[in-house]
PDB file of C-alpha atoms and ligand atoms in Angstrom:
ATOM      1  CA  UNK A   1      -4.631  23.120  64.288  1.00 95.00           C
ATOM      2  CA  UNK A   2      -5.490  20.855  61.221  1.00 97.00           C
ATOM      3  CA  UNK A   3      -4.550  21.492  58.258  1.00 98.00           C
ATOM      4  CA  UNK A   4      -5.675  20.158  55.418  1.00 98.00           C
ATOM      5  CA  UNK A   5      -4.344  21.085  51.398  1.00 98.00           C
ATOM      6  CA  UNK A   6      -6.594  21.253  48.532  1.00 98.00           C
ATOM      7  CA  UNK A   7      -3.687  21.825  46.169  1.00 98.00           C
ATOM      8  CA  UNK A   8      -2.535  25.218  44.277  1.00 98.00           C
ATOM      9  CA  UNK A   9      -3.114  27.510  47.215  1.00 98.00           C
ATOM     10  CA  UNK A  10      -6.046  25.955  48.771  1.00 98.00           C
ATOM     11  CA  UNK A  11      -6.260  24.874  52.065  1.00 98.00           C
ATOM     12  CA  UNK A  12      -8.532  24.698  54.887  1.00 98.00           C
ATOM     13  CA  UNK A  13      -7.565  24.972  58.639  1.00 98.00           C
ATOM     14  CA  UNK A  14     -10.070  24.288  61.793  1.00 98.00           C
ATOM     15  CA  UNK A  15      -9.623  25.992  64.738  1.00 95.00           C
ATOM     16  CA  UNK A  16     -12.265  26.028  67.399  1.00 86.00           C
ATOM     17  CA  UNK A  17     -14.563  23.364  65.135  1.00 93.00           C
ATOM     18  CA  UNK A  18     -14.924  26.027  62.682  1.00 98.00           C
ATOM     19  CA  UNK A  19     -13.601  25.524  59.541  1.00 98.00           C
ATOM     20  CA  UNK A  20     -11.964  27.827  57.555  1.00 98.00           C
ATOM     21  CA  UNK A  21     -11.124  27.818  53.826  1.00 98.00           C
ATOM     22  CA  UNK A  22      -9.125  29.620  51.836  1.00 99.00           C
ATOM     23  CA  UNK A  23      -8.863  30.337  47.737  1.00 99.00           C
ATOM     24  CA  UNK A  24     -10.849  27.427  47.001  1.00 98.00           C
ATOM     25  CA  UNK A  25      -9.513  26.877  43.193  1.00 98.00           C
ATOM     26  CA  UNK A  26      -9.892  22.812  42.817  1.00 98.00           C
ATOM     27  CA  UNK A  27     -12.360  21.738  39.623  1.00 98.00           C
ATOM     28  CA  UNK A  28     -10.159  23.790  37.376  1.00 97.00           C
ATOM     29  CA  UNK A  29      -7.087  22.083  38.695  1.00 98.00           C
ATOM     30  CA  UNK A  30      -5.615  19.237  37.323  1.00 97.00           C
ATOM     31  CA  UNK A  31      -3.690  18.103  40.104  1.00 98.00           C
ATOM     32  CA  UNK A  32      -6.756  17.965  42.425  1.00 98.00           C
ATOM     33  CA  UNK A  33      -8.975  15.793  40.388  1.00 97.00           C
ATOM     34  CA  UNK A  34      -9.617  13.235  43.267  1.00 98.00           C
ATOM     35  CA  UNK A  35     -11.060  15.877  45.145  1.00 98.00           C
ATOM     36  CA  UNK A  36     -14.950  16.406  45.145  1.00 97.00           C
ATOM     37  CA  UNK A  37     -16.239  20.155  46.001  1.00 97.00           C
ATOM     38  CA  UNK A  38     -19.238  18.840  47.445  1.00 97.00           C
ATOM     39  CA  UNK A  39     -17.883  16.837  49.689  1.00 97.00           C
ATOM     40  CA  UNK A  40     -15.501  20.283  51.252  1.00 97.00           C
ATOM     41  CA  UNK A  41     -17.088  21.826  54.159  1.00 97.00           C
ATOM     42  CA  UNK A  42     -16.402  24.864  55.231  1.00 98.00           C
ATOM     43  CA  UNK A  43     -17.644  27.856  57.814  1.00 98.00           C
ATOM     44  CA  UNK A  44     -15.602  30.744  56.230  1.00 98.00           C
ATOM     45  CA  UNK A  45     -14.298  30.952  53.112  1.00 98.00           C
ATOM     46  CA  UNK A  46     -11.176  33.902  52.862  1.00 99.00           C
ATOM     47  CA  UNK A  47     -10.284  35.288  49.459  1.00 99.00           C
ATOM     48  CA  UNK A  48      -6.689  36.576  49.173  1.00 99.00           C
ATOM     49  CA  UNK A  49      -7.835  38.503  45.924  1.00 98.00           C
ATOM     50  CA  UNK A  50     -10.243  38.106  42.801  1.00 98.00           C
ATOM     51  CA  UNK A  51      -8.103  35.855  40.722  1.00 98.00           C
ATOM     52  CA  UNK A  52      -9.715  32.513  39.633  1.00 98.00           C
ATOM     53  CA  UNK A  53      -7.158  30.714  40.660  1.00 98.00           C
ATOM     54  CA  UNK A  54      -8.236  31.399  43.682  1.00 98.00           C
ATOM     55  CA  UNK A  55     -11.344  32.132  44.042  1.00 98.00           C
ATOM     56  CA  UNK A  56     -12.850  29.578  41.016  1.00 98.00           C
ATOM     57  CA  UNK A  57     -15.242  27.391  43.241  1.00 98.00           C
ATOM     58  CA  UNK A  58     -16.110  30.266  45.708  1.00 98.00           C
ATOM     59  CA  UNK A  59     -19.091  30.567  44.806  1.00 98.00           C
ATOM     60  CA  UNK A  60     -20.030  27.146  44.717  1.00 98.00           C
ATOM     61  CA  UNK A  61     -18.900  26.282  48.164  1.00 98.00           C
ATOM     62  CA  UNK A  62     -20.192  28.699  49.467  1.00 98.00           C
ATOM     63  CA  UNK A  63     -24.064  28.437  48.291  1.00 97.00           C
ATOM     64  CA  UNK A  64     -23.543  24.737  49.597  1.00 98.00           C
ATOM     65  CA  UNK A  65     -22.092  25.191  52.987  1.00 98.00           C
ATOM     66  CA  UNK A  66     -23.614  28.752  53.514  1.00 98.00           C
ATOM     67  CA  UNK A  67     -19.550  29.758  54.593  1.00 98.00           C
ATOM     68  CA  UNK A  68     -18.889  33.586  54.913  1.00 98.00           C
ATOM     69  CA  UNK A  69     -17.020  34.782  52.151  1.00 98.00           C
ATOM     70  CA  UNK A  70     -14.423  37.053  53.580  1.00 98.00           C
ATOM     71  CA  UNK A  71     -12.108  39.084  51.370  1.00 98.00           C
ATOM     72  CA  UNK A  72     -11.783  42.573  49.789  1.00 98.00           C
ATOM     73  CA  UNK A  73     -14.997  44.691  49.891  1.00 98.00           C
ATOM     74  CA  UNK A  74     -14.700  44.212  45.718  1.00 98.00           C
ATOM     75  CA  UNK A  75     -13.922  40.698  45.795  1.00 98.00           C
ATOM     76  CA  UNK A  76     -17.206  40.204  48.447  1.00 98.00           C
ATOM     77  CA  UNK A  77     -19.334  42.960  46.442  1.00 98.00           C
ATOM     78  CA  UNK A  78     -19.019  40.581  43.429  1.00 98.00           C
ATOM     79  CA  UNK A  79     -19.283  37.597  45.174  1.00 98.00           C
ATOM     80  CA  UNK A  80     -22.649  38.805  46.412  1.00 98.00           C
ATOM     81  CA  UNK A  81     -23.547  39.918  42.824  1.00 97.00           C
ATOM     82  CA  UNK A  82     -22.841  35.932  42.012  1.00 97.00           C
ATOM     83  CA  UNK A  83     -25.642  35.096  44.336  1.00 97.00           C
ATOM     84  CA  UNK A  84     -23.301  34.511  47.225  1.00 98.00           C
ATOM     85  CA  UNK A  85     -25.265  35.677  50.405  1.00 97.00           C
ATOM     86  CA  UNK A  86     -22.952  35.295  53.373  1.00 98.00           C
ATOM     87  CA  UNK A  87     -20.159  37.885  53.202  1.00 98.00           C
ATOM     88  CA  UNK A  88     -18.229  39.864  55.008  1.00 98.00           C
ATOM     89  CA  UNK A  89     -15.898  43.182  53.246  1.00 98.00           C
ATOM     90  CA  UNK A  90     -13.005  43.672  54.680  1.00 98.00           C
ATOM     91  CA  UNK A  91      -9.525  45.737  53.079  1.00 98.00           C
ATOM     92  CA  UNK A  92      -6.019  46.200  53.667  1.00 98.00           C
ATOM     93  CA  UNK A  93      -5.074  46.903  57.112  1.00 98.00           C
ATOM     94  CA  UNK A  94      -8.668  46.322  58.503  1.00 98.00           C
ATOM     95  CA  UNK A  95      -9.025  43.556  61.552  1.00 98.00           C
ATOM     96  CA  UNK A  96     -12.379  41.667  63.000  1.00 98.00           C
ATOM     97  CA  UNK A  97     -13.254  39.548  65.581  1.00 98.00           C
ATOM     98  CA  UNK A  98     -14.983  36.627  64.271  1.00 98.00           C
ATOM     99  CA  UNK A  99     -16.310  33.259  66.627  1.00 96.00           C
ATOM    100  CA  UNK A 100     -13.229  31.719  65.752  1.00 97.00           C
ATOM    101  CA  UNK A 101     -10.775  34.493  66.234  1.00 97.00           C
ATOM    102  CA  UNK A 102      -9.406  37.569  64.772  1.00 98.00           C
ATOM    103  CA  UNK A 103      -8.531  38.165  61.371  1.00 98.00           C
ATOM    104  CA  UNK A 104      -6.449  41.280  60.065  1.00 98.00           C
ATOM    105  CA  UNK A 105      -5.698  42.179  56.459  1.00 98.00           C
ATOM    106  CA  UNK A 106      -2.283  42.624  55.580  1.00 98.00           C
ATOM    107  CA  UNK A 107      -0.740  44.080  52.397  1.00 97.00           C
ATOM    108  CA  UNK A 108       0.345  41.976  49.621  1.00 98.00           C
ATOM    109  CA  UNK A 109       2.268  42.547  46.360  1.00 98.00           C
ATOM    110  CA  UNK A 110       0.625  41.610  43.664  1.00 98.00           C
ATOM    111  CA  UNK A 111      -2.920  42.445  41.386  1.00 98.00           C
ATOM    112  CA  UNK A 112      -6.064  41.552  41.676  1.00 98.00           C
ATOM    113  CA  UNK A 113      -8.972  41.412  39.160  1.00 98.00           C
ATOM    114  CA  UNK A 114     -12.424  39.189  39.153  1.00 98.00           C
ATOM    115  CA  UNK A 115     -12.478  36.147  37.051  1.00 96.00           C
ATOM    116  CA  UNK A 116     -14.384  38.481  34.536  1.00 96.00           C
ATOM    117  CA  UNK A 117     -12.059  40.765  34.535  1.00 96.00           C
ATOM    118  CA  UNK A 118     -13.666  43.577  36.943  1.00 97.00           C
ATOM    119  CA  UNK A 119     -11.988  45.211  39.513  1.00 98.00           C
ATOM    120  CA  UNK A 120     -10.595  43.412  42.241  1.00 98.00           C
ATOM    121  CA  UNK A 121      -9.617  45.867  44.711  1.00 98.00           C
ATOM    122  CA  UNK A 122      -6.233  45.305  46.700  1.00 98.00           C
ATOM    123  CA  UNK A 123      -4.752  41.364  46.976  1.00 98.00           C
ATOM    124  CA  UNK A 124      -4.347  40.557  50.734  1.00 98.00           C
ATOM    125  CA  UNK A 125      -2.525  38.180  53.095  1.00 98.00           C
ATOM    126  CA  UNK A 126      -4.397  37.035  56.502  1.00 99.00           C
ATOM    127  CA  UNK A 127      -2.945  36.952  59.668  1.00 98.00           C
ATOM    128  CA  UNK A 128      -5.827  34.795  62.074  1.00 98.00           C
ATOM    129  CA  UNK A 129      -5.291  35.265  65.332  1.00 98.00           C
ATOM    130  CA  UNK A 130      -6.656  32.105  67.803  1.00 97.00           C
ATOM    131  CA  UNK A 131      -6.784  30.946  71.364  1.00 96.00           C
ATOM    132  CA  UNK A 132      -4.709  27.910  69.654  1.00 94.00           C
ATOM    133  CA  UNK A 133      -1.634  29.952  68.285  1.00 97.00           C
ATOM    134  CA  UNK A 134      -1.462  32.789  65.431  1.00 98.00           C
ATOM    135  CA  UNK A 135      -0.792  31.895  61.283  1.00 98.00           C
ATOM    136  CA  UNK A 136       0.065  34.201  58.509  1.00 98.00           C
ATOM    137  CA  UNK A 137      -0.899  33.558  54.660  1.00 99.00           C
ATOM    138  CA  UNK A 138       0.541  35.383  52.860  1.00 98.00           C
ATOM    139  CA  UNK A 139      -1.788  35.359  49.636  1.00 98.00           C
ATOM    140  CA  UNK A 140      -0.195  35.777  46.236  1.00 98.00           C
ATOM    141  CA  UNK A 141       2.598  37.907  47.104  1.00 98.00           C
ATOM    142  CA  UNK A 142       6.044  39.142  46.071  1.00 98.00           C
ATOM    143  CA  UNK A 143       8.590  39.444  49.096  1.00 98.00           C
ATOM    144  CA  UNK A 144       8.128  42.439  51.248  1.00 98.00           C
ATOM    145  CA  UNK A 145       9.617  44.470  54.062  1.00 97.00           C
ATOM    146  CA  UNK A 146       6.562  44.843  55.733  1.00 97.00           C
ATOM    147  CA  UNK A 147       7.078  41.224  56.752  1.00 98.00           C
ATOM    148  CA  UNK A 148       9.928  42.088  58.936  1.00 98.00           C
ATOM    149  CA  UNK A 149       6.818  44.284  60.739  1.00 97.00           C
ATOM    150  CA  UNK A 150       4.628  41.281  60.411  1.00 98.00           C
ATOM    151  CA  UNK A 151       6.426  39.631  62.759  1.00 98.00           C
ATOM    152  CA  UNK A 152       5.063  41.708  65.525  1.00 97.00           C
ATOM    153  CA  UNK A 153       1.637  39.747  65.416  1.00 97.00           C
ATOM    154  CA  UNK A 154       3.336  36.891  66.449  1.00 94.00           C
ATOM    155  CA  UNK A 155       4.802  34.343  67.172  1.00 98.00           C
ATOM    156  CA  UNK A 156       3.690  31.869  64.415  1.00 98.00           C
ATOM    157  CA  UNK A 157       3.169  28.583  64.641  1.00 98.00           C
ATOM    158  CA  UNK A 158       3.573  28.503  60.936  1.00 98.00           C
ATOM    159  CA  UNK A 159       2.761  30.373  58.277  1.00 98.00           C
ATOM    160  CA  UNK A 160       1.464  29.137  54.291  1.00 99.00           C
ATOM    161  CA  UNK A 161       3.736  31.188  51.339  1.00 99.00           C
ATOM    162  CA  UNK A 162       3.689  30.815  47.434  1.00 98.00           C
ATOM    163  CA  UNK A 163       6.959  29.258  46.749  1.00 98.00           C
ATOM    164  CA  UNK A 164       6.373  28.718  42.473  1.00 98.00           C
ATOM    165  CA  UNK A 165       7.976  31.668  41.409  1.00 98.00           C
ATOM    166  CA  UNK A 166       7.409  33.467  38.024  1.00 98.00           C
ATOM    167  CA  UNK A 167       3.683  35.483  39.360  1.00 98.00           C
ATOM    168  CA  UNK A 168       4.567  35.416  43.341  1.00 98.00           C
ATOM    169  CA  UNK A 169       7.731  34.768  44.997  1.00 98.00           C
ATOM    170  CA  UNK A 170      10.132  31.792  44.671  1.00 98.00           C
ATOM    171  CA  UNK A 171      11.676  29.290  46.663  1.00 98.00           C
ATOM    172  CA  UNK A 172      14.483  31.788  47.645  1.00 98.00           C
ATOM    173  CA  UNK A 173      12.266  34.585  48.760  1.00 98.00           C
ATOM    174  CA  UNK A 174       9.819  32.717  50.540  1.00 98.00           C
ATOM    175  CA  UNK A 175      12.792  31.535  52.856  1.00 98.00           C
ATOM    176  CA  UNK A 176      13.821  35.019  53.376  1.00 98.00           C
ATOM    177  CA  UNK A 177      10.171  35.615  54.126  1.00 98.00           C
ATOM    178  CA  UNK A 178      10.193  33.406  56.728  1.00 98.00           C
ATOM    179  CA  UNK A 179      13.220  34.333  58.285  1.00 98.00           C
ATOM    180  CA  UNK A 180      11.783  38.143  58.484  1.00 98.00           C
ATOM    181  CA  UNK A 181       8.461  36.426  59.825  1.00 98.00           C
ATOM    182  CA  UNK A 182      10.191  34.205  62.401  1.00 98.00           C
ATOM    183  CA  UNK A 183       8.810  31.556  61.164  1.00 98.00           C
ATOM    184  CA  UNK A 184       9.999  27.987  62.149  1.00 97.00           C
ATOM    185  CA  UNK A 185       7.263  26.086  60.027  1.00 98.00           C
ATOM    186  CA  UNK A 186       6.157  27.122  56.517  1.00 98.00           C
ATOM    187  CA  UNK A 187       3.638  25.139  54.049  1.00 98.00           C
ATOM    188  CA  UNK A 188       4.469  25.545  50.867  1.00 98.00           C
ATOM    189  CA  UNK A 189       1.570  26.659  47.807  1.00 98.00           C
ATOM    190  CA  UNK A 190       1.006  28.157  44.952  1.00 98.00           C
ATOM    191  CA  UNK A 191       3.532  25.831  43.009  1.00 98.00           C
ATOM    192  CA  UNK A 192       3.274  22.805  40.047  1.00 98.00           C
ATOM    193  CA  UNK A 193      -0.089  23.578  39.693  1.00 98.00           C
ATOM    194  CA  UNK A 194       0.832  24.964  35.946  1.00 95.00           C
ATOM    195  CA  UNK A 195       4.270  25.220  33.995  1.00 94.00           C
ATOM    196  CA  UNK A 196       5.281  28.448  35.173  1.00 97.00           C
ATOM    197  CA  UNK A 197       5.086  27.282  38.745  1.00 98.00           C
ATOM    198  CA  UNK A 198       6.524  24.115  38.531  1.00 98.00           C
ATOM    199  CA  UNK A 199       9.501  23.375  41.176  1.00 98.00           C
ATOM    200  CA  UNK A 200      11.922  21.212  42.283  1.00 98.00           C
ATOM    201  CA  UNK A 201      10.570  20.291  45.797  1.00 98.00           C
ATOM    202  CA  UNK A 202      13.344  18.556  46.734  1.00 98.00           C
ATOM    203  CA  UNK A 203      15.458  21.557  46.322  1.00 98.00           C
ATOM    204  CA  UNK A 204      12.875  23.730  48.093  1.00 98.00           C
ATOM    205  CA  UNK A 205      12.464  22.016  50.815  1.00 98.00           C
ATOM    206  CA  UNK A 206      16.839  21.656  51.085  1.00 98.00           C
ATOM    207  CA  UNK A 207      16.720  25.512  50.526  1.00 98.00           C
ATOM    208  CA  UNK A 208      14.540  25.928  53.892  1.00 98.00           C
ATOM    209  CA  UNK A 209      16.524  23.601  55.937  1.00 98.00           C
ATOM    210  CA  UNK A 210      19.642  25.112  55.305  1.00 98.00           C
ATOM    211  CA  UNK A 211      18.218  28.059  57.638  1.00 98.00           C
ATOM    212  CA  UNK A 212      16.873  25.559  59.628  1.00 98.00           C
ATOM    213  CA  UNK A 213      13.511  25.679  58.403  1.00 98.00           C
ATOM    214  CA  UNK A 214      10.748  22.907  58.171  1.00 98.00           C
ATOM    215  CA  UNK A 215       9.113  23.311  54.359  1.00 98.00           C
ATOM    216  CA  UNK A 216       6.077  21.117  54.380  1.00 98.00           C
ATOM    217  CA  UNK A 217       4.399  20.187  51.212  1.00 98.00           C
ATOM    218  CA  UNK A 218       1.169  17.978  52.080  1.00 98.00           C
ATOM    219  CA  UNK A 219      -0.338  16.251  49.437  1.00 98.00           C
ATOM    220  CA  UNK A 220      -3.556  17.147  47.853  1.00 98.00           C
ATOM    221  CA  UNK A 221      -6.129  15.573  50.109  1.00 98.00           C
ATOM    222  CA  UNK A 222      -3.967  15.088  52.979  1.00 98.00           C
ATOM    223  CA  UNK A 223      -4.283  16.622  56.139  1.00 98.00           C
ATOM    224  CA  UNK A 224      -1.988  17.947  58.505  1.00 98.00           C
ATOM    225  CA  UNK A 225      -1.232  18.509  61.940  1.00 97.00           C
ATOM    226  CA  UNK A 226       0.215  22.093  62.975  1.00 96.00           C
TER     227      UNK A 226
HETATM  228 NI1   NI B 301      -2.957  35.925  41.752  1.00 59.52          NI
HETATM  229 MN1   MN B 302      -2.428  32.928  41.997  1.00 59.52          MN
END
């Protein structure tokens, strides 16, 4: 599956030729200035929860590529009330069969609220299931136990986990959520983009290894192979 990182914690992956994207937040970040929105396809587009740093150029993508917008039944209630006309409300727990595989909502510790402050409903993590393998993002989350139960809809072939610290977990907790996930592959978001979040990456990605862990940190832009 490729891969490719948008920066903060947006990414896209395509499985199956369809491309999915997830908490497209790139004109309000710094970091990702080289990158032009218009030029970002995408089939779905999965919200973790409201925040704008996630969500910022939802709506935007999505009028231009006519993506699905999949997230909480809030976050896709406002995003149709935006003018967004593709959507599909999902919650915590919940699982669907889309053309490109399954997707099932899994809990996540954190809050969630619209960029205008309404109510977000509950933040989410995505496990998407495929004929090519299974992933897990996590969304903005702290570490929990339910990822030792996580586990069970693998194996991964990796999984994508905040590792900034200070509003989600840090470098230290992400590796113990990958050990409780199994996983032998993690990519690394949700870090630098501000000054709360910013890390050390060489230190992160020395952290991982140490448990024998691959940490990958694409660029923003680049593309990856998983
Ligand atoms: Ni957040
Ligand atoms: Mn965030």
């Amino acid at each position: 599956m490729k891969l490719t990182y948008y920066g903060h914690s947006c990414f896209s992956v395509k499985i199956k030729q369809k491309i999915l994207l997830f908490d497209p937040f790139i004109t309000g970040n710094e970091l990702a200035g080289h990158i032009d929105i218009s030029k970002i396809t995408a089939d779905y587009i999965l919200l973790s929860h409201g925040h704008s740093d996630h969500t910022a150029d939802a709506v935007a993508i999505a009028q231009a590529t006519l993506a699905t917008v999949v997230g909480a039944f809030e976050v896709a209630m406002w995003m149709r009330d935006q003018g967004v006309t593709q959507f599909h409300p999902m919650n915590t727990g919940g699982k669907w069969t889309f053309d490109f595989g399954t997707v099932k909502c899994t809990h996540a510790v954190h809050s969630s609220s619209m960029p205008d402050g309404s109510y977000g409903g509950s933040p989410m993590g995505f496990i998407i299931t495929a004929e090519e393998g299974t992933f897990y993002y996590s969304g903005d989350t702290a570490l929990c136990l339910d990822m030792q139960w996580f586990r069970s809809s693998g194996p991964f072939r990796f999984v994508i986990l905040p590792i900034g610290d200070n509003f989600t977990m840090g470098v230290e907790d992400a590796v113990q959520a990958a050990k409780w996930l199994g996983a032998e592959k993690v990519v690394g978001v949700h870090y630098d983009t501000f000054g709360y979040i910013k890390i050390d990456k060489g230190a992160a990605v020395a952290a991982f290894q140490k448990e024998g862990i691959d940490l990958l940190l694409p660029g923003i832009g680049e593309s990856i192979e998983l």
